[in-house]
Amino acid sequence: MNHDIDIKKVRINCFRQSKVAGEFMLQMRVPGAMIEAKHLKLVQDLCERFGNGTFHLGTRQTFDIPGVKYENIEEVNKYIKSYIHDVDVEMCGVDMDVTDYGYPTIGARNIMSCIGNAHCIKGNANTYELARKIERLVFPSHYHIKVAVAGCPNDCVKANFNDFGIMGINKQVYDIDRCIGCGSCVDACRHHATGVLSLNRNGKIDKDTCCCVGCGECSLICPTGAWTRGDKKLYRVTLGGRTGKQNPRAGKLFLNWVTEDVILGMFANWQKFSAWALDYKPEYLHGGHLIDRVGYKEFVKHIFEGVEFNPEAKMADDIFWAENEQRGNMHVMPLSEHKHAGPQEPAKKQA
């Protein structure tokens, strides 16, 4: 059957075009990669009734249902109405009207996370709870942003390759009176982290605080509890990481030792910043590319408007990314092709 299909409109609705003509793959959001298991029954039913009977775990931790025929999209959108309400509105607290038209946008990608301290012994943060809080700030939005939350600097979720990569950290507390000088923490830090611990002549621990990544390996291994994770939950944030064919790159250290309030304050400004940078005309532009277009200093000025930093917080004064250009002179182009950020002045009328 032939269809006159508006691919862009269908894509905004979270359906991806297939190599099979007239077929699409639905991508269902799973913020923080954790939901109640009861929803899997709906996913199975979607795959068997409207898809091709198979199921794919998306690279961004979405539930992907391939083989959905174009003529069934309207019915599928109605069918997932309860799922969108339960997951985004009820679970995440997103302020949105759930309609019969399915997902309203694909701009803000599904927020990824590892399982965090809900299960992992190395986790410093409850990743899926933070992901849900971020979800309500960035979704729904046509502005493209990729976010991942890792429970510790081990970064199993590859947060470092997202526009914003968030990692849970702690300032470890050392009780010298409980320390027996066994050196377990020194070995653990050297083998698994940055090697900032050493035994001094008194059989106690010295620490190079400038290079501690706040991972908690010392607290995990200490047999006497001399090392413990601090009560204050803090985060590290990398910025501007991305994959892609043109100029992939790893994110750079952006924020360190910041609180959840700083994280949420930053994301609360994302949509406003994006609107300003794109002159209030949403376009398909990755968050990292948008930051490049604006410039780091200007980005910081907008993204932290009204945000109060905690005393321990540190922020990069500037960032210089190293891109892996797949083609030489990629950024060398005619001046007429240079991109601009922010509201543009109206073009002058020619006489």
mmCIF file of C-alpha atoms in Angstrom:
data_model
loop_
_atom_site.group_PDB
_atom_site.id
_atom_site.type_symbol
_atom_site.label_atom_id
_atom_site.label_comp_id
_atom_site.label_asym_id
_atom_site.label_seq_id
_atom_site.Cartn_x
_atom_site.Cartn_y
_atom_site.Cartn_z
ATOM 1 C CA MET A 1 0.000 0.000 0.000
ATOM 2 C CA ASN A 2 1.341 3.413 -0.974
ATOM 3 C CA HIS A 3 1.134 6.309 1.498
ATOM 4 C CA ASP A 4 1.946 9.985 1.297
ATOM 5 C CA ILE A 5 3.811 10.050 4.595
ATOM 6 C CA ASP A 6 5.131 13.132 6.388
ATOM 7 C CA ILE A 7 8.215 11.418 7.830
ATOM 8 C CA LYS A 8 9.217 14.425 9.941
ATOM 9 C CA LYS A 9 5.800 14.576 11.615
ATOM 10 C CA VAL A 10 5.809 10.853 12.341
ATOM 11 C CA ARG A 11 9.346 11.078 13.718
ATOM 12 C CA ILE A 12 8.391 13.849 16.126
ATOM 13 C CA ASN A 13 5.728 11.403 17.337
ATOM 14 C CA CYS A 14 8.592 9.019 18.331
ATOM 15 C CA PHE A 15 8.243 6.671 15.368
ATOM 16 C CA ARG A 16 11.456 5.895 13.469
ATOM 17 C CA GLN A 17 11.379 5.138 9.768
ATOM 18 C CA SER A 18 12.176 1.550 8.755
ATOM 19 C CA LYS A 19 14.021 0.224 5.723
ATOM 20 C CA VAL A 20 10.743 -1.567 4.977
ATOM 21 C CA ALA A 21 8.466 0.851 3.134
ATOM 22 C CA GLY A 22 5.463 1.912 5.186
ATOM 23 C CA GLU A 23 6.814 0.491 8.475
ATOM 24 C CA PHE A 24 8.071 2.294 11.557
ATOM 25 C CA MET A 25 9.545 1.548 14.979
ATOM 26 C CA LEU A 26 7.952 3.093 18.059
ATOM 27 C CA GLN A 27 10.369 4.283 20.745
ATOM 28 C CA MET A 28 8.810 4.398 24.203
ATOM 29 C CA ARG A 29 10.441 6.490 26.910
ATOM 30 C CA VAL A 30 11.761 4.818 30.073
ATOM 31 C CA PRO A 31 13.228 7.720 32.108
ATOM 32 C CA GLY A 32 16.041 6.433 34.287
ATOM 33 C CA ALA A 33 15.672 2.958 32.760
ATOM 34 C CA MET A 34 13.437 1.707 35.561
ATOM 35 C CA ILE A 35 9.663 1.195 35.589
ATOM 36 C CA GLU A 36 7.220 -1.224 37.176
ATOM 37 C CA ALA A 37 7.341 -4.658 35.552
ATOM 38 C CA LYS A 38 3.599 -4.586 34.886
ATOM 39 C CA HIS A 39 4.225 -2.321 31.884
ATOM 40 C CA LEU A 40 6.047 -5.114 30.094
ATOM 41 C CA LYS A 41 2.692 -6.771 29.400
ATOM 42 C CA LEU A 42 1.638 -3.720 27.393
ATOM 43 C CA VAL A 43 4.955 -3.737 25.540
ATOM 44 C CA GLN A 44 4.530 -7.413 24.644
ATOM 45 C CA ASP A 45 0.991 -6.782 23.429
ATOM 46 C CA LEU A 46 2.175 -3.882 21.254
ATOM 47 C CA CYS A 47 4.863 -6.048 19.659
ATOM 48 C CA GLU A 48 2.486 -8.891 18.920
ATOM 49 C CA ARG A 49 -0.566 -6.873 17.845
ATOM 50 C CA PHE A 50 0.985 -3.985 15.949
ATOM 51 C CA GLY A 51 4.647 -4.855 15.446
ATOM 52 C CA ASN A 52 6.425 -7.800 13.861
ATOM 53 C CA GLY A 53 6.557 -9.829 17.053
ATOM 54 C CA THR A 54 10.081 -8.767 17.999
ATOM 55 C CA PHE A 55 11.342 -6.286 20.578
ATOM 56 C CA HIS A 56 14.483 -4.173 20.808
ATOM 57 C CA LEU A 57 16.091 -2.502 23.820
ATOM 58 C CA GLY A 58 17.091 0.861 22.373
ATOM 59 C CA THR A 59 20.608 2.174 22.742
ATOM 60 C CA ARG A 60 19.115 4.984 24.803
ATOM 61 C CA GLN A 61 17.244 2.483 27.015
ATOM 62 C CA THR A 62 13.934 2.936 25.221
ATOM 63 C CA PHE A 63 11.388 0.199 24.547
ATOM 64 C CA ASP A 64 11.486 -0.170 20.771
ATOM 65 C CA ILE A 65 8.667 -1.860 18.865
ATOM 66 C CA PRO A 66 9.673 -2.458 15.220
ATOM 67 C CA GLY A 67 7.373 -3.346 12.352
ATOM 68 C CA VAL A 68 4.531 -0.920 13.091
ATOM 69 C CA LYS A 69 2.673 -0.206 9.856
ATOM 70 C CA TYR A 70 1.877 3.399 9.032
ATOM 71 C CA GLU A 71 -1.859 2.785 8.913
ATOM 72 C CA ASN A 72 -1.740 1.488 12.516
ATOM 73 C CA ILE A 73 0.117 4.437 14.036
ATOM 74 C CA GLU A 74 -3.073 6.239 15.035
ATOM 75 C CA GLU A 75 -4.342 3.179 16.898
ATOM 76 C CA VAL A 76 -0.953 2.588 18.520
ATOM 77 C CA ASN A 77 -0.881 6.165 19.791
ATOM 78 C CA LYS A 78 -4.227 5.639 21.492
ATOM 79 C CA TYR A 79 -3.033 2.332 22.908
ATOM 80 C CA ILE A 80 0.044 3.823 24.631
ATOM 81 C CA LYS A 81 -1.917 6.653 26.233
ATOM 82 C CA SER A 82 -2.080 4.848 29.581
ATOM 83 C CA TYR A 83 1.641 4.069 29.489
ATOM 84 C CA ILE A 84 2.599 7.696 28.833
ATOM 85 C CA HIS A 85 0.331 8.835 31.658
ATOM 86 C CA ASP A 86 1.645 6.261 34.147
ATOM 87 C CA VAL A 87 5.327 6.757 33.335
ATOM 88 C CA ASP A 88 5.724 10.443 32.508
ATOM 89 C CA VAL A 89 2.861 12.096 34.372
ATOM 90 C CA GLU A 90 2.430 9.861 37.429
ATOM 91 C CA MET A 91 5.960 8.505 37.904
ATOM 92 C CA CYS A 92 7.983 11.537 36.787
ATOM 93 C CA GLY A 93 5.539 14.358 37.495
ATOM 94 C CA VAL A 94 5.732 15.799 33.981
ATOM 95 C CA ASP A 95 3.279 18.648 33.406
ATOM 96 C CA MET A 96 1.674 17.591 30.133
ATOM 97 C CA ASP A 97 -1.682 16.696 28.636
ATOM 98 C CA VAL A 98 -1.779 13.079 27.503
ATOM 99 C CA THR A 99 -3.827 12.797 24.316
ATOM 100 C CA ASP A 100 -4.778 10.193 21.740
ATOM 101 C CA TYR A 101 -1.887 11.419 19.563
ATOM 102 C CA GLY A 102 0.887 9.680 21.510
ATOM 103 C CA TYR A 103 4.176 11.330 22.334
ATOM 104 C CA PRO A 104 4.164 15.077 21.565
ATOM 105 C CA THR A 105 7.867 15.325 20.716
ATOM 106 C CA ILE A 106 11.134 13.444 20.354
ATOM 107 C CA GLY A 107 13.389 16.455 21.044
ATOM 108 C CA ALA A 108 14.534 15.636 24.560
ATOM 109 C CA ARG A 109 15.849 12.083 24.293
ATOM 110 C CA ASN A 110 15.145 9.411 26.881
ATOM 111 C CA ILE A 111 17.242 10.037 29.995
ATOM 112 C CA MET A 112 19.550 7.097 30.548
ATOM 113 C CA SER A 113 20.928 5.767 33.813
ATOM 114 C CA CYS A 114 22.700 2.819 35.339
ATOM 115 C CA ILE A 115 20.954 1.134 38.274
ATOM 116 C CA GLY A 116 22.827 3.305 40.798
ATOM 117 C CA ASN A 117 22.800 2.845 44.549
ATOM 118 C CA ALA A 118 19.372 1.233 44.471
ATOM 119 C CA HIS A 119 21.345 -1.953 43.844
ATOM 120 C CA CYS A 120 25.019 -1.416 42.986
ATOM 121 C CA ILE A 121 27.450 -1.487 45.913
ATOM 122 C CA LYS A 122 29.603 1.137 44.164
ATOM 123 C CA GLY A 123 26.720 3.520 43.485
ATOM 124 C CA ASN A 124 26.829 6.920 45.184
ATOM 125 C CA ALA A 125 23.496 8.203 43.851
ATOM 126 C CA ASN A 126 19.941 7.064 43.199
ATOM 127 C CA THR A 127 20.191 7.475 39.465
ATOM 128 C CA TYR A 128 16.644 6.773 38.364
ATOM 129 C CA GLU A 129 15.151 9.156 40.928
ATOM 130 C CA LEU A 130 17.369 11.976 39.634
ATOM 131 C CA ALA A 131 16.570 11.009 36.029
ATOM 132 C CA ARG A 132 12.857 11.345 36.751
ATOM 133 C CA LYS A 133 13.366 14.800 38.241
ATOM 134 C CA ILE A 134 15.289 15.866 35.137
ATOM 135 C CA GLU A 135 12.587 14.374 32.898
ATOM 136 C CA ARG A 136 9.966 16.756 34.231
ATOM 137 C CA LEU A 137 12.247 19.712 33.415
ATOM 138 C CA VAL A 138 13.278 18.843 29.853
ATOM 139 C CA PHE A 139 10.244 16.933 28.524
ATOM 140 C CA PRO A 140 8.186 17.545 26.494
ATOM 141 C CA SER A 141 10.417 19.762 24.406
ATOM 142 C CA HIS A 142 11.371 20.030 20.740
ATOM 143 C CA TYR A 143 14.876 21.079 21.792
ATOM 144 C CA HIS A 144 17.344 18.247 21.359
ATOM 145 C CA ILE A 145 19.199 17.162 24.485
ATOM 146 C CA LYS A 146 20.834 13.907 25.558
ATOM 147 C CA VAL A 147 21.349 13.218 29.271
ATOM 148 C CA ALA A 148 22.714 10.200 31.131
ATOM 149 C CA VAL A 149 23.067 9.654 34.885
ATOM 150 C CA ALA A 150 25.759 7.368 36.327
ATOM 151 C CA GLY A 151 25.820 6.263 39.951
ATOM 152 C CA CYS A 152 29.591 6.673 40.242
ATOM 153 C CA PRO A 153 32.605 7.820 38.179
ATOM 154 C CA ASN A 154 32.951 4.296 36.747
ATOM 155 C CA ASP A 155 30.322 5.610 34.302
ATOM 156 C CA CYS A 156 28.841 2.292 33.180
ATOM 157 C CA VAL A 157 26.083 4.186 31.343
ATOM 158 C CA LYS A 158 28.648 6.126 29.244
ATOM 159 C CA ALA A 159 27.400 9.497 30.470
ATOM 160 C CA ASN A 160 30.632 10.958 29.138
ATOM 161 C CA PHE A 161 29.249 10.657 25.580
ATOM 162 C CA ASN A 162 26.119 12.726 26.187
ATOM 163 C CA ASP A 163 25.404 16.435 26.052
ATOM 164 C CA PHE A 164 25.235 16.280 29.843
ATOM 165 C CA GLY A 165 26.865 13.386 31.692
ATOM 166 C CA ILE A 166 26.042 13.264 35.410
ATOM 167 C CA MET A 167 27.938 11.079 37.897
ATOM 168 C CA GLY A 168 27.225 10.561 41.583
ATOM 169 C CA ILE A 169 30.192 11.281 43.870
ATOM 170 C CA ASN A 170 30.871 11.824 47.568
ATOM 171 C CA LYS A 171 33.499 13.553 49.648
ATOM 172 C CA GLN A 172 34.724 10.561 51.656
ATOM 173 C CA VAL A 173 35.118 11.088 55.403
ATOM 174 C CA TYR A 174 38.245 9.712 57.119
ATOM 175 C CA ASP A 175 38.188 8.775 60.835
ATOM 176 C CA ILE A 176 41.853 8.511 61.772
ATOM 177 C CA ASP A 177 41.054 6.833 65.091
ATOM 178 C CA ARG A 178 39.389 3.882 63.376
ATOM 179 C CA CYS A 179 42.213 3.412 60.870
ATOM 180 C CA ILE A 180 44.472 0.376 61.496
ATOM 181 C CA GLY A 181 46.882 1.194 58.679
ATOM 182 C CA CYS A 182 46.190 -1.966 56.698
ATOM 183 C CA GLY A 183 46.582 -0.171 53.380
ATOM 184 C CA SER A 184 43.496 -1.721 51.773
ATOM 185 C CA CYS A 185 42.198 1.679 50.737
ATOM 186 C CA VAL A 186 45.562 2.621 49.242
ATOM 187 C CA ASP A 187 45.575 -0.528 47.082
ATOM 188 C CA ALA A 188 41.928 -0.065 46.062
ATOM 189 C CA CYS A 189 42.498 3.557 45.054
ATOM 190 C CA ARG A 190 45.627 2.657 43.088
ATOM 191 C CA HIS A 191 44.009 -0.249 41.226
ATOM 192 C CA HIS A 192 40.501 1.112 40.693
ATOM 193 C CA ALA A 193 40.703 4.906 40.894
ATOM 194 C CA THR A 194 43.293 7.687 40.756
ATOM 195 C CA GLY A 195 45.868 6.580 43.327
ATOM 196 C CA VAL A 196 45.546 9.580 45.623
ATOM 197 C CA LEU A 197 45.994 7.676 48.910
ATOM 198 C CA SER A 198 49.239 6.695 50.616
ATOM 199 C CA LEU A 199 50.402 5.367 53.986
ATOM 200 C CA ASN A 200 52.522 7.795 55.964
ATOM 201 C CA ARG A 201 55.262 6.993 58.480
ATOM 202 C CA ASN A 202 52.661 6.849 61.285
ATOM 203 C CA GLY A 203 50.697 4.117 59.535
ATOM 204 C CA LYS A 204 47.843 6.482 58.699
ATOM 205 C CA ILE A 205 46.472 7.745 55.385
ATOM 206 C CA ASP A 206 47.508 10.823 53.462
ATOM 207 C CA LYS A 207 45.316 12.005 50.586
ATOM 208 C CA ASP A 208 45.987 14.145 47.538
ATOM 209 C CA THR A 209 42.591 15.875 47.578
ATOM 210 C CA CYS A 210 43.006 17.671 44.258
ATOM 211 C CA CYS A 211 42.769 14.429 42.262
ATOM 212 C CA CYS A 212 40.149 12.501 44.269
ATOM 213 C CA VAL A 213 37.197 11.588 42.032
ATOM 214 C CA GLY A 214 34.834 10.881 44.924
ATOM 215 C CA CYS A 215 34.172 7.307 43.829
ATOM 216 C CA GLY A 216 34.027 5.647 47.280
ATOM 217 C CA GLU A 217 36.366 2.712 46.602
ATOM 218 C CA CYS A 218 38.126 3.497 49.891
ATOM 219 C CA SER A 219 34.882 3.398 51.863
ATOM 220 C CA LEU A 220 33.834 0.177 50.151
ATOM 221 C CA ILE A 221 37.013 -1.719 51.042
ATOM 222 C CA CYS A 222 37.821 -0.347 54.533
ATOM 223 C CA PRO A 223 37.446 -3.185 57.095
ATOM 224 C CA THR A 224 36.987 -0.897 60.100
ATOM 225 C CA GLY A 225 34.786 1.855 58.704
ATOM 226 C CA ALA A 226 37.555 4.452 58.914
ATOM 227 C CA TRP A 227 36.443 5.621 55.470
ATOM 228 C CA THR A 228 32.759 6.428 54.984
ATOM 229 C CA ARG A 229 30.764 8.168 52.285
ATOM 230 C CA GLY A 230 29.842 11.689 53.352
ATOM 231 C CA ASP A 231 26.217 12.532 54.068
ATOM 232 C CA LYS A 232 26.113 15.170 51.338
ATOM 233 C CA LYS A 233 25.322 13.704 47.922
ATOM 234 C CA LEU A 234 27.252 15.489 45.232
ATOM 235 C CA TYR A 235 27.708 15.185 41.486
ATOM 236 C CA ARG A 236 30.220 15.594 38.692
ATOM 237 C CA VAL A 237 28.992 16.750 35.268
ATOM 238 C CA THR A 238 30.702 16.370 31.908
ATOM 239 C CA LEU A 239 29.579 18.542 29.010
ATOM 240 C CA GLY A 240 29.357 18.295 25.249
ATOM 241 C CA GLY A 241 30.076 14.620 24.653
ATOM 242 C CA ARG A 242 28.655 13.025 21.517
ATOM 243 C CA THR A 243 28.924 10.251 19.000
ATOM 244 C CA GLY A 244 28.191 10.667 15.301
ATOM 245 C CA LYS A 245 29.727 10.492 11.843
ATOM 246 C CA GLN A 246 31.116 14.022 11.606
ATOM 247 C CA ASN A 247 32.912 15.016 14.802
ATOM 248 C CA PRO A 248 32.459 12.650 17.756
ATOM 249 C CA ARG A 249 34.102 13.604 21.021
ATOM 250 C CA ALA A 250 34.180 12.808 24.710
ATOM 251 C CA GLY A 251 32.618 15.222 27.173
ATOM 252 C CA LYS A 252 34.824 17.497 29.240
ATOM 253 C CA LEU A 253 34.670 18.073 32.980
ATOM 254 C CA PHE A 254 32.175 20.887 33.485
ATOM 255 C CA LEU A 255 31.004 20.809 37.101
ATOM 256 C CA ASN A 256 32.419 19.080 40.162
ATOM 257 C CA TRP A 257 31.119 18.605 43.696
ATOM 258 C CA VAL A 258 27.750 20.208 42.933
ATOM 259 C CA THR A 259 24.480 19.407 44.686
ATOM 260 C CA GLU A 260 21.264 18.114 43.164
ATOM 261 C CA ASP A 261 19.793 21.617 43.447
ATOM 262 C CA VAL A 262 22.479 22.946 41.102
ATOM 263 C CA ILE A 263 21.819 20.097 38.642
ATOM 264 C CA LEU A 264 18.066 20.697 38.607
ATOM 265 C CA GLY A 265 18.459 24.477 38.437
ATOM 266 C CA MET A 266 20.636 24.057 35.372
ATOM 267 C CA PHE A 267 18.138 21.819 33.562
ATOM 268 C CA ALA A 268 15.288 24.135 34.499
ATOM 269 C CA ASN A 269 16.983 26.716 32.255
ATOM 270 C CA TRP A 270 17.683 24.394 29.312
ATOM 271 C CA GLN A 271 14.525 25.042 27.315
ATOM 272 C CA LYS A 272 14.752 28.801 27.837
ATOM 273 C CA PHE A 273 18.407 28.810 26.785
ATOM 274 C CA SER A 274 17.693 26.688 23.703
ATOM 275 C CA ALA A 275 14.815 28.922 22.640
ATOM 276 C CA TRP A 276 16.994 32.023 22.914
ATOM 277 C CA ALA A 277 19.940 30.442 21.088
ATOM 278 C CA LEU A 278 17.762 29.281 18.193
ATOM 279 C CA ASP A 279 15.906 32.597 17.935
ATOM 280 C CA TYR A 280 12.737 30.853 19.155
ATOM 281 C CA LYS A 281 12.621 28.600 16.085
ATOM 282 C CA PRO A 282 13.168 24.978 17.176
ATOM 283 C CA GLU A 283 15.365 22.989 14.844
ATOM 284 C CA TYR A 284 16.941 19.551 14.969
ATOM 285 C CA LEU A 285 20.266 20.451 16.553
ATOM 286 C CA HIS A 286 22.050 18.344 19.159
ATOM 287 C CA GLY A 287 22.583 20.049 22.501
ATOM 288 C CA GLY A 288 26.371 19.904 22.189
ATOM 289 C CA HIS A 289 26.275 21.563 18.776
ATOM 290 C CA LEU A 290 24.021 24.259 20.181
ATOM 291 C CA ILE A 291 26.505 24.959 22.983
ATOM 292 C CA ASP A 292 29.297 25.144 20.372
ATOM 293 C CA ARG A 293 27.328 27.662 18.353
ATOM 294 C CA VAL A 294 26.670 29.909 21.350
ATOM 295 C CA GLY A 295 30.091 29.531 22.937
ATOM 296 C CA TYR A 296 30.911 28.204 26.381
ATOM 297 C CA LYS A 297 30.926 31.558 28.198
ATOM 298 C CA GLU A 298 27.556 32.609 26.821
ATOM 299 C CA PHE A 299 26.106 29.178 27.548
ATOM 300 C CA VAL A 300 27.184 29.374 31.199
ATOM 301 C CA LYS A 301 25.639 32.821 31.584
ATOM 302 C CA HIS A 302 22.239 31.536 30.446
ATOM 303 C CA ILE A 303 22.187 28.047 31.923
ATOM 304 C CA PHE A 304 22.939 29.183 35.472
ATOM 305 C CA GLU A 305 20.584 32.149 35.580
ATOM 306 C CA GLY A 306 19.097 32.205 39.087
ATOM 307 C CA VAL A 307 21.068 29.108 40.198
ATOM 308 C CA GLU A 308 22.819 29.255 43.571
ATOM 309 C CA PHE A 309 25.969 27.135 43.902
ATOM 310 C CA ASN A 310 26.859 25.170 47.033
ATOM 311 C CA PRO A 311 30.155 26.073 48.778
ATOM 312 C CA GLU A 312 32.018 22.982 47.533
ATOM 313 C CA ALA A 313 31.026 23.498 43.892
ATOM 314 C CA LYS A 314 33.581 23.931 41.149
ATOM 315 C CA MET A 315 32.981 24.875 37.508
ATOM 316 C CA ALA A 316 35.249 24.941 34.469
ATOM 317 C CA ASP A 317 36.434 28.454 33.642
ATOM 318 C CA ASP A 318 36.535 27.427 30.001
ATOM 319 C CA ILE A 319 36.358 24.209 27.984
ATOM 320 C CA PHE A 320 38.367 23.281 24.911
ATOM 321 C CA TRP A 321 37.006 20.118 23.326
ATOM 322 C CA ALA A 322 39.170 17.830 21.216
ATOM 323 C CA GLU A 323 37.068 16.585 18.337
ATOM 324 C CA ASN A 324 37.802 13.581 16.201
ATOM 325 C CA GLU A 325 37.125 15.088 12.807
ATOM 326 C CA GLN A 326 36.237 12.476 10.239
ATOM 327 C CA ARG A 327 37.019 14.853 7.378
ATOM 328 C CA GLY A 328 39.748 17.487 7.258
ATOM 329 C CA ASN A 329 38.738 21.168 7.267
ATOM 330 C CA MET A 330 35.226 20.284 8.394
ATOM 331 C CA HIS A 331 34.802 23.591 10.193
ATOM 332 C CA VAL A 332 36.335 25.692 7.423
ATOM 333 C CA MET A 333 33.539 27.077 5.284
ATOM 334 C CA PRO A 334 32.378 30.271 3.537
ATOM 335 C CA LEU A 335 31.346 33.058 5.900
ATOM 336 C CA SER A 336 27.836 32.890 4.461
ATOM 337 C CA GLU A 337 27.484 29.368 5.859
ATOM 338 C CA HIS A 338 28.557 30.189 9.413
ATOM 339 C CA LYS A 339 25.857 29.513 12.012
ATOM 340 C CA HIS A 340 24.718 32.195 14.433
ATOM 341 C CA ALA A 341 23.222 32.049 17.889
ATOM 342 C CA GLY A 342 20.575 34.159 19.545
ATOM 343 C CA PRO A 343 17.890 36.409 18.104
ATOM 344 C CA GLN A 344 18.872 37.788 14.706
ATOM 345 C CA GLU A 345 18.235 41.295 13.478
ATOM 346 C CA PRO A 346 15.765 41.494 10.585
ATOM 347 C CA ALA A 347 17.426 41.583 7.208
ATOM 348 C CA LYS A 348 17.612 45.066 5.744
ATOM 349 C CA LYS A 349 15.377 45.635 2.761
ATOM 350 C CA GLN A 350 17.200 46.416 -0.429
ATOM 351 C CA ALA A 351 16.350 49.708 -2.109
#
